[in-house]
Amino acid sequence: MIVDSRYEVLSFPPIINSTLTELSEETKNIFIEITGTDLDSMNKTLNILTTAFSDMGGKVERVEVRYDGKTMETPNYDVRSWRIRSNYVNEVLGLNLEIEKIVKALKTMRHDVEVMDETLIVHPPPYRADIMHPIDLVEDVAIGLRYSTLKPKQPETLTYGRLHPDTILEEIIREVMIGLGYTEVMNFTLTNEREEYEKMGVDPHPHVKILNPVSAEYTILRTWILPSLMKNLSYNRRSLYPQRIFEIGDVIHPAEDVSEKAIRRLKLGAVSSHKDSSYSEIKSVMEEILRNLMIDGYELKPYDLMPFIAGRAAEIFWMGRSLGFMGEIHPEILTKWGLTMPTAALEIDLTIIQEIKLEQKN
């Protein structure tokens, strides 16, 4: 709560302001109070507001703020200066501008500019909180010159674009799944250990952790698709059945042998939830997918691990490599997600399919 020297309430941030500080057409003096968790962002916000009032004819006065043992005056119009070289501007814009023309363009955008040989020292106005990189100043040069003065240039090389192999694969599978009556969903790659492992009845395995998660809901990167789909079913458990959904999305696995320390894999996940859901149903979906991908000679082996019912699940192998698994979800897992309908599911690693097809092609 913020009070004045007479202990009258001015504001109860971030809930409501006091009627004592209510504005009207007769208001002449305005006290601007900003609360937040980041001092730099608060100062920038204050600068934008006060310069806007100043531009409308108002007079801005500073206030002394004592906080955390420190004293400061706000608003503080001291902003960061930037150094850019004229050849950098010309290189980015593809022009050959004289330094005087660059200075004129920047001043048109209300920057103060000092020239030191071929280097420009640019002082942005205090309300330009969007200047975060030298490229932003290059953009201002282009705006100051007017985009219409920039002449289009024919590329020196002729290239033809094409769809990424992953995109082609996704489109084939998407058409198949929609034709089978499934609805596509899109989930976050971020998840948490409880949903990824505990609610699926499996032991934790290596995964990428978020260093400073902002929420307990998003602490790791997912390593498989099915938990996300089970969460979708859980959210919609009071909706009409049957519910058939699928997702084609990324999963992330730790990998010490690459510079990023993690690798991305593309996977397909699908679930079918209704009173007659069974292994036979999800197996027919798998067969249709592989048929459309022109994959034959695959093998099915028993998969007696959670989250499936033992004896009602299988692992899919092709060319000696595991493509994924499918089966009926165990009742214990359904209970953890608050589901009452029988549910069958599958997950296929599309990246492995791409790798095998590439090996065959070569």
PDB file of C-alpha atoms in Angstrom, residues 86-361:
ATOM      1  CA  SER A  86      29.379   3.656 -41.289  1.00  0.00           C
ATOM      2  CA  ASN A  87      30.635   0.641 -43.250  1.00  0.00           C
ATOM      3  CA  TYR A  88      28.461  -1.617 -41.050  1.00  0.00           C
ATOM      4  CA  VAL A  89      25.392   0.448 -41.968  1.00  0.00           C
ATOM      5  CA  ASN A  90      26.260   0.298 -45.669  1.00  0.00           C
ATOM      6  CA  GLU A  91      27.001  -3.419 -45.548  1.00  0.00           C
ATOM      7  CA  VAL A  92      23.634  -4.254 -43.986  1.00  0.00           C
ATOM      8  CA  LEU A  93      21.611  -1.938 -46.230  1.00  0.00           C
ATOM      9  CA  GLY A  94      23.585  -2.709 -49.379  1.00  0.00           C
ATOM     10  CA  LEU A  95      24.250   0.984 -49.971  1.00  0.00           C
ATOM     11  CA  ASN A  96      27.218   3.318 -50.224  1.00  0.00           C
ATOM     12  CA  LEU A  97      26.082   6.218 -48.068  1.00  0.00           C
ATOM     13  CA  GLU A  98      28.249   9.141 -47.076  1.00  0.00           C
ATOM     14  CA  ILE A  99      28.581   9.470 -43.322  1.00  0.00           C
ATOM     15  CA  GLU A 100      26.744  12.812 -43.425  1.00  0.00           C
ATOM     16  CA  LYS A 101      23.703  11.140 -44.955  1.00  0.00           C
ATOM     17  CA  ILE A 102      23.704   8.463 -42.245  1.00  0.00           C
ATOM     18  CA  VAL A 103      23.864  11.173 -39.573  1.00  0.00           C
ATOM     19  CA  LYS A 104      20.977  13.047 -41.193  1.00  0.00           C
ATOM     20  CA  ALA A 105      18.840   9.884 -41.298  1.00  0.00           C
ATOM     21  CA  LEU A 106      19.522   9.163 -37.621  1.00  0.00           C
ATOM     22  CA  LYS A 107      18.704  12.735 -36.629  1.00  0.00           C
ATOM     23  CA  THR A 108      15.471  12.436 -38.594  1.00  0.00           C
ATOM     24  CA  MET A 109      14.652   9.606 -36.191  1.00  0.00           C
ATOM     25  CA  ARG A 110      15.455  11.976 -33.279  1.00  0.00           C
ATOM     26  CA  HIS A 111      18.791  10.471 -32.300  1.00  0.00           C
ATOM     27  CA  ASP A 112      21.688  12.666 -31.208  1.00  0.00           C
ATOM     28  CA  VAL A 113      24.836  11.738 -33.126  1.00  0.00           C
ATOM     29  CA  GLU A 114      28.543  12.410 -32.675  1.00  0.00           C
ATOM     30  CA  VAL A 115      31.052  11.580 -35.417  1.00  0.00           C
ATOM     31  CA  MET A 116      34.523  10.203 -34.710  1.00  0.00           C
ATOM     32  CA  ASP A 117      36.222   9.384 -38.016  1.00  0.00           C
ATOM     33  CA  GLU A 118      34.104   6.562 -39.477  1.00  0.00           C
ATOM     34  CA  THR A 119      32.436   5.765 -36.154  1.00  0.00           C
ATOM     35  CA  LEU A 120      29.089   7.186 -35.098  1.00  0.00           C
ATOM     36  CA  ILE A 121      28.265   7.596 -31.410  1.00  0.00           C
ATOM     37  CA  VAL A 122      24.480   7.521 -31.238  1.00  0.00           C
ATOM     38  CA  HIS A 123      22.468   8.762 -28.253  1.00  0.00           C
ATOM     39  CA  PRO A 124      18.868   7.528 -28.576  1.00  0.00           C
ATOM     40  CA  PRO A 125      16.054   9.584 -27.025  1.00  0.00           C
ATOM     41  CA  PRO A 126      14.976   8.278 -23.594  1.00  0.00           C
ATOM     42  CA  TYR A 127      11.656   6.943 -24.886  1.00  0.00           C
ATOM     43  CA  ARG A 128      13.340   4.600 -27.392  1.00  0.00           C
ATOM     44  CA  ALA A 129      13.392   1.519 -25.180  1.00  0.00           C
ATOM     45  CA  ASP A 130      13.302  -0.606 -28.339  1.00  0.00           C
ATOM     46  CA  ILE A 131      16.946   0.102 -29.219  1.00  0.00           C
ATOM     47  CA  MET A 132      18.610  -3.108 -28.070  1.00  0.00           C
ATOM     48  CA  HIS A 133      21.231  -3.781 -30.754  1.00  0.00           C
ATOM     49  CA  PRO A 134      23.191  -1.832 -33.406  1.00  0.00           C
ATOM     50  CA  ILE A 135      20.957  -3.402 -36.049  1.00  0.00           C
ATOM     51  CA  ASP A 136      18.059  -1.388 -34.601  1.00  0.00           C
ATOM     52  CA  LEU A 137      19.959   1.789 -35.452  1.00  0.00           C
ATOM     53  CA  VAL A 138      20.606   0.518 -38.976  1.00  0.00           C
ATOM     54  CA  GLU A 139      16.863   0.000 -39.308  1.00  0.00           C
ATOM     55  CA  ASP A 140      16.329   3.589 -38.166  1.00  0.00           C
ATOM     56  CA  VAL A 141      18.729   4.756 -40.880  1.00  0.00           C
ATOM     57  CA  ALA A 142      16.612   2.913 -43.459  1.00  0.00           C
ATOM     58  CA  ILE A 143      13.426   4.449 -42.061  1.00  0.00           C
ATOM     59  CA  GLY A 144      15.034   7.888 -41.961  1.00  0.00           C
ATOM     60  CA  LEU A 145      16.023   7.536 -45.614  1.00  0.00           C
ATOM     61  CA  ARG A 146      12.539   6.159 -46.385  1.00  0.00           C
ATOM     62  CA  TYR A 147      12.210   2.589 -47.545  1.00  0.00           C
ATOM     63  CA  SER A 148      10.895   3.820 -50.875  1.00  0.00           C
ATOM     64  CA  THR A 149      14.347   5.212 -51.710  1.00  0.00           C
ATOM     65  CA  LEU A 150      15.952   1.766 -51.409  1.00  0.00           C
ATOM     66  CA  LYS A 151      16.306   0.165 -54.829  1.00  0.00           C
ATOM     67  CA  PRO A 152      15.466  -3.545 -55.211  1.00  0.00           C
ATOM     68  CA  LYS A 153      18.388  -5.664 -56.395  1.00  0.00           C
ATOM     69  CA  GLN A 154      18.254  -8.915 -58.299  1.00  0.00           C
ATOM     70  CA  PRO A 155      19.932 -11.777 -56.359  1.00  0.00           C
ATOM     71  CA  GLU A 156      23.273 -12.767 -57.830  1.00  0.00           C
ATOM     72  CA  THR A 157      22.465 -16.473 -57.538  1.00  0.00           C
ATOM     73  CA  LEU A 158      19.296 -18.293 -58.536  1.00  0.00           C
ATOM     74  CA  THR A 159      18.019 -20.902 -56.109  1.00  0.00           C
ATOM     75  CA  TYR A 160      14.848 -22.922 -55.816  1.00  0.00           C
ATOM     76  CA  GLY A 161      13.229 -23.645 -52.491  1.00  0.00           C
ATOM     77  CA  ARG A 162      11.556 -26.888 -51.555  1.00  0.00           C
ATOM     78  CA  LEU A 163       9.800 -28.413 -48.600  1.00  0.00           C
ATOM     79  CA  HIS A 164      11.935 -29.906 -45.855  1.00  0.00           C
ATOM     80  CA  PRO A 165      11.780 -33.736 -45.781  1.00  0.00           C
ATOM     81  CA  ASP A 166      10.260 -33.544 -42.287  1.00  0.00           C
ATOM     82  CA  THR A 167       7.487 -31.314 -43.613  1.00  0.00           C
ATOM     83  CA  ILE A 168       6.719 -33.733 -46.451  1.00  0.00           C
ATOM     84  CA  LEU A 169       6.563 -36.608 -43.967  1.00  0.00           C
ATOM     85  CA  GLU A 170       4.344 -34.608 -41.623  1.00  0.00           C
ATOM     86  CA  GLU A 171       1.901 -33.764 -44.411  1.00  0.00           C
ATOM     87  CA  ILE A 172       1.568 -37.414 -45.432  1.00  0.00           C
ATOM     88  CA  ILE A 173       0.900 -38.532 -41.857  1.00  0.00           C
ATOM     89  CA  ARG A 174      -1.400 -35.596 -41.147  1.00  0.00           C
ATOM     90  CA  GLU A 175      -3.572 -36.487 -44.141  1.00  0.00           C
ATOM     91  CA  VAL A 176      -3.720 -40.134 -43.050  1.00  0.00           C
ATOM     92  CA  MET A 177      -4.626 -39.347 -39.445  1.00  0.00           C
ATOM     93  CA  ILE A 178      -7.328 -36.847 -40.375  1.00  0.00           C
ATOM     94  CA  GLY A 179      -8.716 -39.392 -42.831  1.00  0.00           C
ATOM     95  CA  LEU A 180      -8.911 -41.911 -39.983  1.00  0.00           C
ATOM     96  CA  GLY A 181     -11.028 -39.493 -37.954  1.00  0.00           C
ATOM     97  CA  TYR A 182      -8.324 -38.105 -35.670  1.00  0.00           C
ATOM     98  CA  THR A 183      -8.070 -34.449 -34.650  1.00  0.00           C
ATOM     99  CA  GLU A 184      -4.653 -32.799 -34.527  1.00  0.00           C
ATOM    100  CA  VAL A 185      -3.505 -31.092 -31.335  1.00  0.00           C
ATOM    101  CA  MET A 186      -0.416 -29.016 -30.591  1.00  0.00           C
ATOM    102  CA  ASN A 187       1.228 -29.069 -27.173  1.00  0.00           C
ATOM    103  CA  PHE A 188       4.173 -27.360 -25.528  1.00  0.00           C
ATOM    104  CA  THR A 189       7.567 -29.036 -25.646  1.00  0.00           C
ATOM    105  CA  LEU A 190       7.946 -27.941 -22.023  1.00  0.00           C
ATOM    106  CA  THR A 191       6.512 -30.194 -19.329  1.00  0.00           C
ATOM    107  CA  ASN A 192       7.346 -31.435 -15.818  1.00  0.00           C
ATOM    108  CA  GLU A 193       8.671 -34.615 -14.188  1.00  0.00           C
ATOM    109  CA  ARG A 194       5.339 -35.550 -12.602  1.00  0.00           C
ATOM    110  CA  GLU A 195       3.450 -35.669 -15.895  1.00  0.00           C
ATOM    111  CA  GLU A 196       6.369 -37.043 -17.897  1.00  0.00           C
ATOM    112  CA  TYR A 197       7.152 -39.970 -15.590  1.00  0.00           C
ATOM    113  CA  GLU A 198       5.082 -40.385 -12.421  1.00  0.00           C
ATOM    114  CA  LYS A 199       1.642 -40.171 -14.043  1.00  0.00           C
ATOM    115  CA  MET A 200       2.815 -42.452 -16.867  1.00  0.00           C
ATOM    116  CA  GLY A 201       4.116 -45.107 -14.456  1.00  0.00           C
ATOM    117  CA  VAL A 202       7.685 -45.069 -15.787  1.00  0.00           C
ATOM    118  CA  ASP A 203      11.047 -44.378 -14.178  1.00  0.00           C
ATOM    119  CA  PRO A 204      12.724 -41.045 -14.961  1.00  0.00           C
ATOM    120  CA  HIS A 205      15.266 -41.180 -17.755  1.00  0.00           C
ATOM    121  CA  PRO A 206      17.771 -38.566 -19.010  1.00  0.00           C
ATOM    122  CA  HIS A 207      16.128 -35.297 -19.973  1.00  0.00           C
ATOM    123  CA  VAL A 208      16.909 -31.604 -20.418  1.00  0.00           C
ATOM    124  CA  LYS A 209      16.105 -29.493 -17.355  1.00  0.00           C
ATOM    125  CA  ILE A 210      15.162 -25.823 -17.418  1.00  0.00           C
ATOM    126  CA  LEU A 211      17.716 -23.833 -15.418  1.00  0.00           C
ATOM    127  CA  ASN A 212      15.354 -21.206 -13.980  1.00  0.00           C
ATOM    128  CA  PRO A 213      11.762 -22.372 -14.592  1.00  0.00           C
ATOM    129  CA  VAL A 214       9.115 -19.710 -14.067  1.00  0.00           C
ATOM    130  CA  SER A 215       6.507 -22.330 -13.233  1.00  0.00           C
ATOM    131  CA  ALA A 216       6.422 -25.780 -11.650  1.00  0.00           C
ATOM    132  CA  GLU A 217       4.370 -26.835 -14.681  1.00  0.00           C
ATOM    133  CA  TYR A 218       7.288 -26.337 -17.064  1.00  0.00           C
ATOM    134  CA  THR A 219      10.581 -27.607 -15.664  1.00  0.00           C
ATOM    135  CA  ILE A 220      11.899 -29.982 -18.347  1.00  0.00           C
ATOM    136  CA  LEU A 221      11.732 -30.627 -22.089  1.00  0.00           C
ATOM    137  CA  ARG A 222       9.590 -33.601 -23.019  1.00  0.00           C
ATOM    138  CA  THR A 223      11.165 -36.820 -24.283  1.00  0.00           C
ATOM    139  CA  TRP A 224       7.987 -38.420 -25.656  1.00  0.00           C
ATOM    140  CA  ILE A 225       4.555 -37.381 -26.920  1.00  0.00           C
ATOM    141  CA  LEU A 226       2.094 -39.618 -25.048  1.00  0.00           C
ATOM    142  CA  PRO A 227       2.065 -37.705 -21.718  1.00  0.00           C
ATOM    143  CA  SER A 228       0.994 -34.568 -23.589  1.00  0.00           C
ATOM    144  CA  LEU A 229      -1.872 -36.435 -25.259  1.00  0.00           C
ATOM    145  CA  MET A 230      -2.966 -37.994 -21.963  1.00  0.00           C
ATOM    146  CA  LYS A 231      -3.104 -34.488 -20.537  1.00  0.00           C
ATOM    147  CA  ASN A 232      -5.316 -33.420 -23.457  1.00  0.00           C
ATOM    148  CA  LEU A 233      -7.692 -36.303 -22.721  1.00  0.00           C
ATOM    149  CA  SER A 234      -7.697 -35.404 -19.032  1.00  0.00           C
ATOM    150  CA  TYR A 235      -8.721 -31.822 -19.809  1.00  0.00           C
ATOM    151  CA  ASN A 236     -11.532 -33.073 -22.050  1.00  0.00           C
ATOM    152  CA  ARG A 237     -12.758 -36.028 -20.001  1.00  0.00           C
ATOM    153  CA  ARG A 238     -16.219 -34.471 -19.658  1.00  0.00           C
ATOM    154  CA  SER A 239     -16.558 -33.940 -23.408  1.00  0.00           C
ATOM    155  CA  LEU A 240     -18.299 -36.267 -25.837  1.00  0.00           C
ATOM    156  CA  TYR A 241     -16.707 -39.582 -26.817  1.00  0.00           C
ATOM    157  CA  PRO A 242     -15.114 -41.102 -28.837  1.00  0.00           C
ATOM    158  CA  GLN A 243     -12.061 -38.866 -28.603  1.00  0.00           C
ATOM    159  CA  ARG A 244      -9.310 -39.487 -31.138  1.00  0.00           C
ATOM    160  CA  ILE A 245      -6.385 -37.060 -31.216  1.00  0.00           C
ATOM    161  CA  PHE A 246      -2.849 -37.025 -32.576  1.00  0.00           C
ATOM    162  CA  GLU A 247       0.220 -34.816 -32.485  1.00  0.00           C
ATOM    163  CA  ILE A 248       3.293 -34.548 -34.677  1.00  0.00           C
ATOM    164  CA  GLY A 249       5.862 -32.731 -32.603  1.00  0.00           C
ATOM    165  CA  ASP A 250       9.383 -32.395 -31.301  1.00  0.00           C
ATOM    166  CA  VAL A 251      10.919 -34.179 -28.355  1.00  0.00           C
ATOM    167  CA  ILE A 252      14.350 -33.369 -26.948  1.00  0.00           C
ATOM    168  CA  HIS A 253      17.016 -35.776 -25.673  1.00  0.00           C
ATOM    169  CA  PRO A 254      20.347 -34.934 -23.988  1.00  0.00           C
ATOM    170  CA  ALA A 255      23.387 -35.635 -26.179  1.00  0.00           C
ATOM    171  CA  GLU A 256      26.927 -34.962 -25.005  1.00  0.00           C
ATOM    172  CA  ASP A 257      28.449 -35.582 -28.443  1.00  0.00           C
ATOM    173  CA  VAL A 258      26.921 -32.475 -30.069  1.00  0.00           C
ATOM    174  CA  SER A 259      27.687 -28.824 -29.385  1.00  0.00           C
ATOM    175  CA  GLU A 260      24.102 -28.046 -28.327  1.00  0.00           C
ATOM    176  CA  LYS A 261      24.221 -30.910 -25.779  1.00  0.00           C
ATOM    177  CA  ALA A 262      20.757 -31.974 -26.943  1.00  0.00           C
ATOM    178  CA  ILE A 263      19.129 -33.410 -30.053  1.00  0.00           C
ATOM    179  CA  ARG A 264      15.660 -32.914 -31.498  1.00  0.00           C
ATOM    180  CA  ARG A 265      13.579 -35.823 -32.718  1.00  0.00           C
ATOM    181  CA  LEU A 266      10.276 -35.685 -34.566  1.00  0.00           C
ATOM    182  CA  LYS A 267       7.613 -38.055 -33.271  1.00  0.00           C
ATOM    183  CA  LEU A 268       4.007 -38.972 -33.901  1.00  0.00           C
ATOM    184  CA  GLY A 269       1.705 -39.714 -31.001  1.00  0.00           C
ATOM    185  CA  ALA A 270      -1.940 -40.763 -31.172  1.00  0.00           C
ATOM    186  CA  VAL A 271      -4.600 -41.821 -28.664  1.00  0.00           C
ATOM    187  CA  SER A 272      -8.102 -43.186 -29.089  1.00  0.00           C
ATOM    188  CA  SER A 273     -10.403 -43.067 -26.070  1.00  0.00           C
ATOM    189  CA  HIS A 274     -13.911 -44.592 -26.025  1.00  0.00           C
ATOM    190  CA  LYS A 275     -15.740 -47.619 -24.632  1.00  0.00           C
ATOM    191  CA  ASP A 276     -14.592 -49.959 -27.428  1.00  0.00           C
ATOM    192  CA  SER A 277     -10.989 -48.760 -27.707  1.00  0.00           C
ATOM    193  CA  SER A 278      -8.582 -51.673 -28.125  1.00  0.00           C
ATOM    194  CA  TYR A 279      -5.185 -52.877 -29.289  1.00  0.00           C
ATOM    195  CA  SER A 280      -6.703 -53.989 -32.590  1.00  0.00           C
ATOM    196  CA  GLU A 281      -7.930 -50.467 -33.314  1.00  0.00           C
ATOM    197  CA  ILE A 282      -4.600 -48.759 -32.675  1.00  0.00           C
ATOM    198  CA  LYS A 283      -2.756 -51.504 -34.593  1.00  0.00           C
ATOM    199  CA  SER A 284      -4.897 -50.800 -37.659  1.00  0.00           C
ATOM    200  CA  VAL A 285      -3.954 -47.109 -37.370  1.00  0.00           C
ATOM    201  CA  MET A 286      -0.264 -48.038 -37.233  1.00  0.00           C
ATOM    202  CA  GLU A 287      -0.623 -50.294 -40.279  1.00  0.00           C
ATOM    203  CA  GLU A 288      -2.280 -47.530 -42.294  1.00  0.00           C
ATOM    204  CA  ILE A 289       0.465 -45.054 -41.381  1.00  0.00           C
ATOM    205  CA  LEU A 290       3.281 -47.414 -42.374  1.00  0.00           C
ATOM    206  CA  ARG A 291       1.465 -48.426 -45.560  1.00  0.00           C
ATOM    207  CA  ASN A 292       1.230 -44.789 -46.660  1.00  0.00           C
ATOM    208  CA  LEU A 293       4.917 -44.338 -45.855  1.00  0.00           C
ATOM    209  CA  MET A 294       5.628 -47.407 -48.023  1.00  0.00           C
ATOM    210  CA  ILE A 295       7.166 -49.297 -45.120  1.00  0.00           C
ATOM    211  CA  ASP A 296       6.837 -53.073 -45.128  1.00  0.00           C
ATOM    212  CA  GLY A 297       8.698 -55.911 -43.502  1.00  0.00           C
ATOM    213  CA  TYR A 298       8.275 -54.476 -40.017  1.00  0.00           C
ATOM    214  CA  GLU A 299       8.041 -56.692 -36.939  1.00  0.00           C
ATOM    215  CA  LEU A 300       5.964 -56.522 -33.775  1.00  0.00           C
ATOM    216  CA  LYS A 301       7.363 -57.751 -30.470  1.00  0.00           C
ATOM    217  CA  PRO A 302       5.631 -57.911 -27.061  1.00  0.00           C
ATOM    218  CA  TYR A 303       5.977 -54.731 -25.010  1.00  0.00           C
ATOM    219  CA  ASP A 304       5.092 -55.505 -21.412  1.00  0.00           C
ATOM    220  CA  LEU A 305       6.031 -52.173 -19.853  1.00  0.00           C
ATOM    221  CA  MET A 306       4.073 -49.244 -18.500  1.00  0.00           C
ATOM    222  CA  PRO A 307       2.039 -47.318 -19.478  1.00  0.00           C
ATOM    223  CA  PHE A 308       0.480 -50.286 -21.306  1.00  0.00           C
ATOM    224  CA  ILE A 309      -1.368 -53.412 -20.200  1.00  0.00           C
ATOM    225  CA  ALA A 310       0.926 -56.451 -20.349  1.00  0.00           C
ATOM    226  CA  GLY A 311      -0.007 -58.679 -23.274  1.00  0.00           C
ATOM    227  CA  ARG A 312      -1.901 -55.881 -25.022  1.00  0.00           C
ATOM    228  CA  ALA A 313       0.998 -53.836 -26.327  1.00  0.00           C
ATOM    229  CA  ALA A 314       3.738 -54.215 -28.914  1.00  0.00           C
ATOM    230  CA  GLU A 315       6.998 -52.587 -29.955  1.00  0.00           C
ATOM    231  CA  ILE A 316       7.439 -51.825 -33.664  1.00  0.00           C
ATOM    232  CA  PHE A 317      10.717 -52.783 -35.370  1.00  0.00           C
ATOM    233  CA  TRP A 318      11.864 -52.023 -38.907  1.00  0.00           C
ATOM    234  CA  MET A 319      15.271 -52.800 -40.360  1.00  0.00           C
ATOM    235  CA  GLY A 320      16.395 -53.893 -36.902  1.00  0.00           C
ATOM    236  CA  ARG A 321      15.552 -50.555 -35.261  1.00  0.00           C
ATOM    237  CA  SER A 322      12.715 -49.688 -32.910  1.00  0.00           C
ATOM    238  CA  LEU A 323      10.207 -47.271 -34.452  1.00  0.00           C
ATOM    239  CA  GLY A 324       8.003 -46.997 -31.389  1.00  0.00           C
ATOM    240  CA  PHE A 325       5.253 -48.780 -29.502  1.00  0.00           C
ATOM    241  CA  MET A 326       1.482 -49.114 -29.238  1.00  0.00           C
ATOM    242  CA  GLY A 327      -1.091 -50.707 -27.003  1.00  0.00           C
ATOM    243  CA  GLU A 328      -3.885 -50.314 -24.483  1.00  0.00           C
ATOM    244  CA  ILE A 329      -3.202 -47.903 -21.627  1.00  0.00           C
ATOM    245  CA  HIS A 330      -3.115 -49.547 -18.193  1.00  0.00           C
ATOM    246  CA  PRO A 331      -6.133 -48.769 -15.932  1.00  0.00           C
ATOM    247  CA  GLU A 332      -3.755 -47.539 -13.230  1.00  0.00           C
ATOM    248  CA  ILE A 333      -2.438 -44.881 -15.611  1.00  0.00           C
ATOM    249  CA  LEU A 334      -5.958 -43.918 -16.677  1.00  0.00           C
ATOM    250  CA  THR A 335      -6.855 -43.407 -13.016  1.00  0.00           C
ATOM    251  CA  LYS A 336      -3.862 -41.133 -12.463  1.00  0.00           C
ATOM    252  CA  TRP A 337      -5.095 -38.917 -15.296  1.00  0.00           C
ATOM    253  CA  GLY A 338      -8.703 -39.018 -14.087  1.00  0.00           C
ATOM    254  CA  LEU A 339      -9.878 -40.978 -17.148  1.00  0.00           C
ATOM    255  CA  THR A 340     -12.596 -43.633 -17.116  1.00  0.00           C
ATOM    256  CA  MET A 341     -12.770 -44.680 -20.768  1.00  0.00           C
ATOM    257  CA  PRO A 342     -10.512 -47.411 -22.218  1.00  0.00           C
ATOM    258  CA  THR A 343      -7.698 -45.801 -24.187  1.00  0.00           C
ATOM    259  CA  ALA A 344      -5.311 -47.115 -26.817  1.00  0.00           C
ATOM    260  CA  ALA A 345      -2.207 -45.230 -27.893  1.00  0.00           C
ATOM    261  CA  LEU A 346       0.797 -45.326 -30.181  1.00  0.00           C
ATOM    262  CA  GLU A 347       4.014 -43.394 -30.592  1.00  0.00           C
ATOM    263  CA  ILE A 348       6.303 -43.570 -33.625  1.00  0.00           C
ATOM    264  CA  ASP A 349       9.750 -42.007 -34.026  1.00  0.00           C
ATOM    265  CA  LEU A 350       9.595 -40.276 -37.410  1.00  0.00           C
ATOM    266  CA  THR A 351      13.253 -39.254 -37.256  1.00  0.00           C
ATOM    267  CA  ILE A 352      14.299 -42.924 -37.311  1.00  0.00           C
ATOM    268  CA  ILE A 353      12.113 -43.489 -40.373  1.00  0.00           C
ATOM    269  CA  GLN A 354      13.832 -40.569 -42.112  1.00  0.00           C
ATOM    270  CA  GLU A 355      17.269 -41.892 -41.157  1.00  0.00           C
ATOM    271  CA  ILE A 356      16.550 -45.400 -42.466  1.00  0.00           C
ATOM    272  CA  LYS A 357      15.096 -44.090 -45.726  1.00  0.00           C
ATOM    273  CA  LEU A 358      18.166 -41.880 -46.208  1.00  0.00           C
ATOM    274  CA  GLU A 359      20.466 -44.861 -45.607  1.00  0.00           C
ATOM    275  CA  GLN A 360      18.521 -46.904 -48.162  1.00  0.00           C
ATOM    276  CA  LYS A 361      18.709 -44.074 -50.691  1.00  0.00           C
TER     277      LYS A 361
END
